[in-house]
Amino acid sequence: MPRSDPRPVFRFAPSPNGWLHLGHARSALINAQMAWETGGRLLLRIEDIDATRCRPEYEAAIYEDLAWLGLDWEQPVRRQSEHMNAYRAALERLEAMGLVYASFESRAEIRAEVAARPGWPSDPDGAPLFPFARAATGEAEGRGGPAAGESQPQLQPPSHSQPHALRLDMAQAVARAGGGLCWREWGVAEPVIADPGAWGDVVLARKETPTSYHLSVVVDDALQGVTHVVRGTDLKAATSVHRLLQRLLDLPEPLYHHHTLVLDAEGRKLSKSIGSESLRELRARGVSAAEVRNMALG
Ligand code: GLU
C-alpha cells in the first residue's frame, strides 16, 4: 500500500502463545469498529518473537477465531519472526547512539540482587527494575539506580560470546530524547506525559531472541504505517517506552486508544494462566459469534 494512502491504519497484534479469549475479542472488535468508522484499514500482526511460547496451532486458531467473529483483515499478515533484520537494524541505530549495553545476569542473579535491596522499586507492571548498573561504563544510574556515591564493583564484562540480553541505558536514552515526551489518547484533550524512566533499563533484545516486545512493536507500527494503536489499558504504561523509542529512532507518533479490559467475576484480567475460557471453548459449548461479540464489547 503506498504511503500516500491517506486512510487511517489500525492493527490487532496478538501473540500466538495461547488461545484467544474475550479480552482479545474486545481488542480486535474495537480495532475493526474504529477502522470501519474512520474509513481506515485493519491489519493483523502476529507477534511471535518468543519461539519458546508461540505455537503454530495457536496462530492457526487466531485466524479461525477472528474469521468466526466476522472480522476481516488485510493480507499479507506480518509475522514478526520473519522480520528480525528490521529489529536488528533499529537496535544497531540505538547501539550507534551509545544507548545499548550487554547484560549477562541470569534471572536468578537479578532476583537475588533485588532481594538484597529491600524497597527496591518496581516497574509499572510490578516487576523489579533491573538492579545492576551498566557494567562497561557504570554510567547508567538513572531512576532506581544506585544512590549517588554508592560504588559499584567494576567487574570485567564477560565475553560477548556468552548469552546476554541487550538493554537500553534508560537514563542516557531519556537525556538524548530531550523533553516534552508525551502521547495523545483518542478523544482525550490533554496529552499524556510519558515516563519511560519508570521502566528502568528495559531489555531490547533477549538472550534467546534478538529483539523484544518494545522494540519490535515500535519498528512494526512504523513500517506498517500504523496511525492508530488500539489495545488494552494493560499496555498503556508501556506506551512511555514506545514513545521514547519512536523519538530516538525518528519514527512517527501514532494516536493511541487504550480500552478497558474484560474482567472475570473476581475482577481479574482474563488470561490463560487463570483458566479464562477461550473463544473456541465458548464456541464449542454453543455460544454464537453474535453473543461473543456482545460479551466482548459489553
Ligand atoms: N502482542 C501484544 C499482546 O498480545 C500486544 C501488542 C500491542 O498491541 O502493542 O499482548
mmCIF file of C-alpha atoms and ligand atoms in Angstrom:
data_model
loop_
_atom_site.group_PDB
_atom_site.id
_atom_site.type_symbol
_atom_site.label_atom_id
_atom_site.label_comp_id
_atom_site.label_asym_id
_atom_site.label_seq_id
_atom_site.Cartn_x
_atom_site.Cartn_y
_atom_site.Cartn_z
ATOM 1 C CA MET A 1 0.000 0.000 0.000
ATOM 2 C CA PRO A 2 1.601 3.327 -0.942
ATOM 3 C CA ARG A 3 2.471 5.695 1.885
ATOM 4 C CA SER A 4 0.389 8.350 0.206
ATOM 5 C CA ASP A 5 -2.751 6.368 1.101
ATOM 6 C CA PRO A 6 -4.447 8.798 3.496
ATOM 7 C CA ARG A 7 -6.605 6.216 5.278
ATOM 8 C CA PRO A 8 -6.022 5.569 8.987
ATOM 9 C CA VAL A 9 -4.291 2.263 9.703
ATOM 10 C CA PHE A 10 -5.269 0.096 12.688
ATOM 11 C CA ARG A 11 -3.771 -3.189 13.799
ATOM 12 C CA PHE A 12 -4.654 -6.058 16.078
ATOM 13 C CA ALA A 13 -1.431 -7.692 17.244
ATOM 14 C CA PRO A 14 -1.936 -10.912 19.216
ATOM 15 C CA SER A 15 0.813 -13.279 20.319
ATOM 16 C CA PRO A 16 0.190 -16.918 19.358
ATOM 17 C CA ASN A 17 1.087 -18.270 22.793
ATOM 18 C CA GLY A 18 -2.392 -19.394 23.825
ATOM 19 C CA TRP A 19 -5.997 -19.463 22.657
ATOM 20 C CA LEU A 20 -7.741 -16.115 22.165
ATOM 21 C CA HIS A 21 -10.239 -15.153 24.887
ATOM 22 C CA LEU A 22 -12.848 -12.426 25.287
ATOM 23 C CA GLY A 23 -10.176 -9.832 26.039
ATOM 24 C CA HIS A 24 -8.591 -10.422 22.644
ATOM 25 C CA ALA A 25 -12.021 -10.360 21.026
ATOM 26 C CA ARG A 26 -12.681 -6.963 22.596
ATOM 27 C CA SER A 27 -9.440 -5.538 21.246
ATOM 28 C CA ALA A 28 -9.926 -6.985 17.772
ATOM 29 C CA LEU A 29 -13.549 -5.806 17.606
ATOM 30 C CA ILE A 30 -12.770 -2.278 18.804
ATOM 31 C CA ASN A 31 -9.985 -2.019 16.226
ATOM 32 C CA ALA A 32 -12.348 -3.213 13.500
ATOM 33 C CA GLN A 33 -15.097 -0.852 14.638
ATOM 34 C CA MET A 34 -12.798 2.166 14.733
ATOM 35 C CA ALA A 35 -11.337 1.265 11.324
ATOM 36 C CA TRP A 36 -14.844 0.999 9.924
ATOM 37 C CA GLU A 37 -15.977 4.291 11.497
ATOM 38 C CA THR A 38 -12.953 6.193 10.198
ATOM 39 C CA GLY A 39 -12.782 4.558 6.763
ATOM 40 C CA GLY A 40 -9.488 3.016 7.848
ATOM 41 C CA ARG A 41 -7.630 -0.212 7.167
ATOM 42 C CA LEU A 42 -7.325 -3.109 9.599
ATOM 43 C CA LEU A 43 -4.097 -5.103 9.790
ATOM 44 C CA LEU A 44 -3.440 -8.280 11.731
ATOM 45 C CA ARG A 45 0.063 -8.775 13.062
ATOM 46 C CA ILE A 46 1.300 -11.992 14.611
ATOM 47 C CA GLU A 47 3.693 -11.175 17.463
ATOM 48 C CA ASP A 48 5.624 -14.427 17.530
ATOM 49 C CA ILE A 49 9.126 -13.406 18.586
ATOM 50 C CA ASP A 50 9.093 -15.781 21.546
ATOM 51 C CA ALA A 51 9.847 -19.117 19.903
ATOM 52 C CA THR A 52 9.605 -20.948 23.218
ATOM 53 C CA ARG A 53 5.972 -19.992 23.821
ATOM 54 C CA CYS A 54 4.464 -19.437 20.359
ATOM 55 C CA ARG A 55 2.937 -22.418 18.556
ATOM 56 C CA PRO A 56 1.603 -22.862 15.001
ATOM 57 C CA GLU A 57 -1.709 -24.230 16.268
ATOM 58 C CA TYR A 58 -2.314 -21.038 18.246
ATOM 59 C CA GLU A 59 -1.583 -18.954 15.159
ATOM 60 C CA ALA A 60 -3.984 -21.044 13.060
ATOM 61 C CA ALA A 61 -6.600 -20.602 15.790
ATOM 62 C CA ILE A 62 -6.186 -16.810 15.691
ATOM 63 C CA TYR A 63 -7.192 -16.751 12.012
ATOM 64 C CA GLU A 64 -10.044 -19.173 12.619
ATOM 65 C CA ASP A 65 -11.420 -17.412 15.711
ATOM 66 C CA LEU A 66 -11.247 -13.931 14.193
ATOM 67 C CA ALA A 67 -12.946 -15.087 10.992
ATOM 68 C CA TRP A 68 -15.637 -16.772 13.108
ATOM 69 C CA LEU A 69 -16.197 -13.448 14.883
ATOM 70 C CA GLY A 70 -16.850 -11.940 11.451
ATOM 71 C CA LEU A 71 -13.598 -9.991 11.169
ATOM 72 C CA ASP A 72 -11.674 -9.327 8.022
ATOM 73 C CA TRP A 73 -8.112 -8.023 7.722
ATOM 74 C CA GLU A 74 -5.627 -7.178 5.017
ATOM 75 C CA GLN A 75 -3.197 -9.678 3.562
ATOM 76 C CA PRO A 76 -0.378 -10.445 3.897
ATOM 77 C CA VAL A 77 -0.294 -10.807 7.647
ATOM 78 C CA ARG A 78 3.004 -9.654 9.141
ATOM 79 C CA ARG A 79 4.676 -12.288 11.300
ATOM 80 C CA GLN A 80 7.341 -10.756 13.492
ATOM 81 C CA SER A 81 9.543 -13.857 13.432
ATOM 82 C CA GLU A 82 10.134 -13.170 9.721
ATOM 83 C CA HIS A 83 11.465 -9.642 10.271
ATOM 84 C CA MET A 84 14.384 -9.991 12.661
ATOM 85 C CA ASN A 85 16.565 -7.950 10.295
ATOM 86 C CA ALA A 86 14.330 -4.916 10.712
ATOM 87 C CA TYR A 87 14.606 -5.140 14.512
ATOM 88 C CA ARG A 88 18.361 -5.704 14.305
ATOM 89 C CA ALA A 89 18.741 -2.574 12.181
ATOM 90 C CA ALA A 90 16.830 -0.490 14.745
ATOM 91 C CA LEU A 91 18.931 -1.953 17.544
ATOM 92 C CA GLU A 92 22.103 -1.065 15.665
ATOM 93 C CA ARG A 93 20.962 2.534 15.408
ATOM 94 C CA LEU A 94 20.406 2.680 19.152
ATOM 95 C CA GLU A 95 23.770 0.989 19.701
ATOM 96 C CA ALA A 96 25.450 3.570 17.477
ATOM 97 C CA MET A 97 23.998 6.253 19.764
ATOM 98 C CA GLY A 98 25.692 4.521 22.725
ATOM 99 C CA LEU A 99 22.360 3.702 24.352
ATOM 100 C CA VAL A 100 22.559 -0.089 24.460
ATOM 101 C CA TYR A 101 24.609 -2.377 26.667
ATOM 102 C CA ALA A 102 25.028 -6.105 27.124
ATOM 103 C CA SER A 103 23.632 -7.652 30.278
ATOM 104 C CA PHE A 104 24.816 -11.137 31.232
ATOM 105 C CA GLU A 105 22.997 -11.625 34.523
ATOM 106 C CA SER A 106 20.724 -14.632 34.933
ATOM 107 C CA ARG A 107 17.170 -14.287 36.236
ATOM 108 C CA ALA A 108 18.317 -15.879 39.496
ATOM 109 C CA GLU A 109 21.125 -13.329 39.893
ATOM 110 C CA ILE A 110 18.713 -10.466 39.280
ATOM 111 C CA ARG A 111 16.248 -11.914 41.797
ATOM 112 C CA ALA A 112 18.960 -12.321 44.414
ATOM 113 C CA GLU A 113 20.207 -8.775 43.900
ATOM 114 C CA VAL A 114 16.693 -7.359 44.235
ATOM 115 C CA ALA A 115 16.070 -9.438 47.371
ATOM 116 C CA ALA A 116 19.207 -7.917 48.875
ATOM 117 C CA ARG A 117 17.829 -4.399 48.367
ATOM 118 C CA PRO A 118 14.654 -4.011 50.453
ATOM 119 C CA GLY A 119 12.333 -1.382 48.996
ATOM 120 C CA TRP A 120 13.841 -1.666 45.530
ATOM 121 C CA PRO A 121 11.385 -0.039 43.063
ATOM 122 C CA SER A 122 9.286 -1.918 40.549
ATOM 123 C CA ASP A 123 8.208 -1.019 37.031
ATOM 124 C CA PRO A 124 4.559 -0.211 36.164
ATOM 125 C CA ASP A 125 3.922 -3.937 35.578
ATOM 126 C CA GLY A 126 5.151 -4.730 39.079
ATOM 127 C CA ALA A 127 8.471 -6.302 38.072
ATOM 128 C CA PRO A 128 11.558 -5.047 39.935
ATOM 129 C CA LEU A 129 13.694 -2.611 37.957
ATOM 130 C CA PHE A 130 16.948 -4.032 36.650
ATOM 131 C CA PRO A 131 19.204 -3.653 39.693
ATOM 132 C CA PHE A 132 22.659 -3.578 38.108
ATOM 133 C CA ALA A 133 24.365 -0.533 36.662
ATOM 134 C CA ARG A 134 25.763 -0.565 33.155
ATOM 135 C CA ALA A 135 28.946 -2.596 33.555
ATOM 136 C CA ALA A 136 31.058 -1.092 30.784
ATOM 137 C CA THR A 137 30.811 2.500 31.941
ATOM 138 C CA GLY A 138 28.990 2.471 35.273
ATOM 139 C CA GLU A 139 27.049 5.456 33.985
ATOM 140 C CA ALA A 140 23.551 4.011 33.916
ATOM 141 C CA GLU A 141 22.431 5.500 37.168
ATOM 142 C CA GLY A 142 19.017 6.811 36.300
ATOM 143 C CA ARG A 143 15.929 6.443 38.408
ATOM 144 C CA GLY A 144 16.202 3.380 40.583
ATOM 145 C CA GLY A 145 19.936 3.134 40.005
ATOM 146 C CA PRO A 146 22.424 3.121 42.820
ATOM 147 C CA ALA A 147 22.358 6.113 45.143
ATOM 148 C CA ALA A 148 24.903 8.829 44.441
ATOM 149 C CA GLY A 149 28.236 7.936 45.893
ATOM 150 C CA GLU A 150 27.380 4.247 46.172
ATOM 151 C CA SER A 151 30.184 2.428 44.457
ATOM 152 C CA GLN A 152 29.517 -0.389 42.030
ATOM 153 C CA PRO A 153 32.080 -3.138 41.661
ATOM 154 C CA GLN A 154 33.524 -2.773 38.173
ATOM 155 C CA LEU A 155 33.632 -6.391 37.109
ATOM 156 C CA GLN A 156 35.300 -7.437 33.939
ATOM 157 C CA PRO A 157 32.409 -7.843 31.464
ATOM 158 C CA PRO A 158 32.119 -11.476 30.361
ATOM 159 C CA SER A 159 32.977 -12.382 26.803
ATOM 160 C CA HIS A 160 30.292 -11.344 24.311
ATOM 161 C CA SER A 161 30.075 -14.912 23.074
ATOM 162 C CA GLN A 162 28.229 -15.751 26.291
ATOM 163 C CA PRO A 163 24.430 -15.480 26.066
ATOM 164 C CA HIS A 164 23.339 -11.994 27.006
ATOM 165 C CA ALA A 165 20.446 -9.600 26.738
ATOM 166 C CA LEU A 166 20.823 -6.100 25.329
ATOM 167 C CA ARG A 167 19.374 -3.357 27.496
ATOM 168 C CA LEU A 168 18.513 0.258 26.909
ATOM 169 C CA ASP A 169 20.524 2.647 29.049
ATOM 170 C CA MET A 170 17.381 4.420 30.176
ATOM 171 C CA ALA A 171 18.974 7.457 31.825
ATOM 172 C CA GLN A 172 21.019 8.223 28.732
ATOM 173 C CA ALA A 173 18.161 7.441 26.379
ATOM 174 C CA VAL A 174 15.851 9.842 28.229
ATOM 175 C CA ALA A 175 18.549 12.523 28.214
ATOM 176 C CA ARG A 176 19.135 12.065 24.496
ATOM 177 C CA ALA A 177 15.401 12.112 23.661
ATOM 178 C CA GLY A 178 15.000 15.552 25.248
ATOM 179 C CA GLY A 179 11.921 16.917 26.985
ATOM 180 C CA GLY A 180 8.238 17.037 26.177
ATOM 181 C CA LEU A 181 7.799 13.330 25.545
ATOM 182 C CA CYS A 182 4.089 12.551 25.570
ATOM 183 C CA TRP A 183 1.337 10.946 23.516
ATOM 184 C CA ARG A 184 -2.268 11.549 22.541
ATOM 185 C CA GLU A 185 -5.125 9.319 23.591
ATOM 186 C CA TRP A 186 -8.120 9.131 21.288
ATOM 187 C CA GLY A 187 -10.836 11.508 22.481
ATOM 188 C CA VAL A 188 -8.728 12.964 25.308
ATOM 189 C CA ALA A 189 -7.825 16.638 25.060
ATOM 190 C CA GLU A 190 -4.737 16.669 27.263
ATOM 191 C CA PRO A 191 -1.601 14.818 26.149
ATOM 192 C CA VAL A 192 -0.405 12.020 28.422
ATOM 193 C CA ILE A 193 3.096 12.683 29.783
ATOM 194 C CA ALA A 194 5.420 9.780 29.023
ATOM 195 C CA ASP A 195 7.535 8.465 31.901
ATOM 196 C CA PRO A 196 9.859 5.885 30.356
ATOM 197 C CA GLY A 197 12.274 6.148 33.299
ATOM 198 C CA ALA A 198 9.706 4.271 35.389
ATOM 199 C CA TRP A 199 10.701 1.130 33.455
ATOM 200 C CA GLY A 200 14.432 1.236 34.171
ATOM 201 C CA ASP A 201 16.879 -0.341 31.727
ATOM 202 C CA VAL A 202 14.408 -2.351 29.632
ATOM 203 C CA VAL A 203 15.513 -5.310 27.550
ATOM 204 C CA LEU A 204 15.705 -4.550 23.814
ATOM 205 C CA ALA A 205 16.997 -7.950 22.748
ATOM 206 C CA ARG A 206 16.570 -11.032 24.873
ATOM 207 C CA LYS A 207 19.121 -13.748 25.449
ATOM 208 C CA GLU A 208 17.239 -16.162 23.210
ATOM 209 C CA THR A 209 15.696 -13.686 20.704
ATOM 210 C CA PRO A 210 17.437 -10.746 19.022
ATOM 211 C CA THR A 211 14.551 -8.387 19.792
ATOM 212 C CA SER A 212 11.911 -7.654 22.441
ATOM 213 C CA TYR A 213 8.245 -6.709 22.594
ATOM 214 C CA HIS A 214 9.015 -2.973 22.932
ATOM 215 C CA LEU A 215 11.460 -2.823 20.042
ATOM 216 C CA SER A 216 9.530 -4.937 17.556
ATOM 217 C CA VAL A 217 6.174 -3.280 18.219
ATOM 218 C CA VAL A 218 7.626 0.181 17.627
ATOM 219 C CA VAL A 219 9.505 -0.846 14.480
ATOM 220 C CA ASP A 220 6.493 -2.665 13.036
ATOM 221 C CA ASP A 221 3.974 0.059 13.792
ATOM 222 C CA ALA A 222 6.193 2.456 11.853
ATOM 223 C CA LEU A 223 6.986 0.074 8.987
ATOM 224 C CA GLN A 224 3.325 -0.790 8.582
ATOM 225 C CA GLY A 225 2.258 2.848 8.686
ATOM 226 C CA VAL A 226 0.040 2.274 11.735
ATOM 227 C CA THR A 227 -1.654 5.559 12.620
ATOM 228 C CA HIS A 228 -3.906 4.307 15.456
ATOM 229 C CA VAL A 229 -2.665 1.936 18.146
ATOM 230 C CA VAL A 230 -5.702 0.438 19.858
ATOM 231 C CA ARG A 231 -5.054 -2.034 22.690
ATOM 232 C CA GLY A 232 -5.946 -2.744 26.311
ATOM 233 C CA THR A 233 -5.131 -0.487 29.260
ATOM 234 C CA ASP A 234 -2.694 -3.153 30.477
ATOM 235 C CA LEU A 235 -0.318 -1.834 27.798
ATOM 236 C CA LYS A 236 -0.893 1.863 28.459
ATOM 237 C CA ALA A 237 2.175 2.322 30.679
ATOM 238 C CA ALA A 238 4.379 0.611 28.066
ATOM 239 C CA THR A 239 3.497 3.438 25.690
ATOM 240 C CA SER A 240 6.060 5.559 27.556
ATOM 241 C CA VAL A 241 8.821 3.236 26.354
ATOM 242 C CA HIS A 242 7.335 3.114 22.864
ATOM 243 C CA ARG A 243 7.244 6.895 22.597
ATOM 244 C CA LEU A 244 10.866 7.073 23.758
ATOM 245 C CA LEU A 245 11.982 4.572 21.113
ATOM 246 C CA GLN A 246 9.940 6.362 18.450
ATOM 247 C CA ARG A 247 11.630 9.651 19.319
ATOM 248 C CA LEU A 248 15.112 8.102 19.315
ATOM 249 C CA LEU A 249 14.545 6.294 16.024
ATOM 250 C CA ASP A 250 12.759 9.217 14.310
ATOM 251 C CA LEU A 251 9.568 7.213 13.878
ATOM 252 C CA PRO A 252 6.118 8.769 13.508
ATOM 253 C CA GLU A 253 3.866 9.117 16.539
ATOM 254 C CA PRO A 254 0.594 7.182 16.293
ATOM 255 C CA LEU A 255 -2.596 8.165 18.094
ATOM 256 C CA TYR A 256 -3.366 5.768 20.966
ATOM 257 C CA HIS A 257 -6.513 4.315 22.426
ATOM 258 C CA HIS A 258 -6.167 2.069 25.471
ATOM 259 C CA HIS A 259 -9.522 0.423 26.018
ATOM 260 C CA THR A 260 -10.804 -1.108 29.250
ATOM 261 C CA LEU A 261 -10.132 -4.786 29.844
ATOM 262 C CA VAL A 262 -12.621 -7.623 30.048
ATOM 263 C CA LEU A 263 -12.544 -8.810 33.666
ATOM 264 C CA ASP A 264 -13.729 -12.088 35.158
ATOM 265 C CA ALA A 265 -16.215 -12.428 38.026
ATOM 266 C CA GLU A 266 -13.399 -11.804 40.533
ATOM 267 C CA GLY A 267 -12.336 -8.640 38.711
ATOM 268 C CA ARG A 268 -9.207 -10.237 37.271
ATOM 269 C CA LYS A 269 -7.852 -9.617 33.786
ATOM 270 C CA LEU A 270 -8.530 -12.670 31.598
ATOM 271 C CA SER A 271 -5.590 -14.916 30.901
ATOM 272 C CA LYS A 272 -4.680 -18.468 30.149
ATOM 273 C CA SER A 273 -2.885 -18.746 33.493
ATOM 274 C CA ILE A 274 -6.131 -18.261 35.449
ATOM 275 C CA GLY A 275 -8.016 -20.624 33.140
ATOM 276 C CA SER A 276 -10.119 -17.999 31.327
ATOM 277 C CA GLU A 277 -12.500 -19.560 28.857
ATOM 278 C CA SER A 278 -11.189 -19.292 25.297
ATOM 279 C CA LEU A 279 -13.231 -18.216 22.288
ATOM 280 C CA ARG A 280 -13.083 -21.759 20.963
ATOM 281 C CA GLU A 281 -14.379 -23.154 24.235
ATOM 282 C CA LEU A 282 -17.252 -20.683 24.116
ATOM 283 C CA ARG A 283 -17.936 -21.730 20.535
ATOM 284 C CA ALA A 284 -17.753 -25.436 21.454
ATOM 285 C CA ARG A 285 -20.441 -25.002 24.110
ATOM 286 C CA GLY A 286 -22.746 -23.411 21.588
ATOM 287 C CA VAL A 287 -22.295 -19.681 22.234
ATOM 288 C CA SER A 288 -22.839 -17.870 18.931
ATOM 289 C CA ALA A 289 -20.443 -15.360 17.371
ATOM 290 C CA ALA A 290 -23.055 -12.620 17.884
ATOM 291 C CA GLU A 291 -23.278 -13.478 21.604
ATOM 292 C CA VAL A 292 -19.487 -13.475 21.916
ATOM 293 C CA ARG A 293 -19.346 -10.077 20.224
ATOM 294 C CA ASN A 294 -21.846 -8.743 22.768
ATOM 295 C CA MET A 295 -19.984 -10.309 25.683
ATOM 296 C CA ALA A 296 -16.688 -8.862 24.447
ATOM 297 C CA LEU A 297 -17.983 -5.366 23.926
ATOM 298 C CA GLY A 298 -20.446 -5.286 26.827
HETATM 299 N N1 GLU B 1 1.256 -8.721 21.312
HETATM 300 C C1 GLU B 1 0.761 -7.984 22.420
HETATM 301 C C2 GLU B 1 -0.170 -8.855 23.239
HETATM 302 O O1 GLU B 1 -0.667 -9.842 22.734
HETATM 303 C C3 GLU B 1 0.001 -6.745 22.021
HETATM 304 C C4 GLU B 1 0.891 -5.732 21.432
HETATM 305 C C5 GLU B 1 0.293 -4.361 21.206
HETATM 306 O O2 GLU B 1 -0.912 -4.252 20.923
HETATM 307 O O3 GLU B 1 1.044 -3.415 21.277
HETATM 308 O O4 GLU B 1 -0.398 -8.537 24.388
#
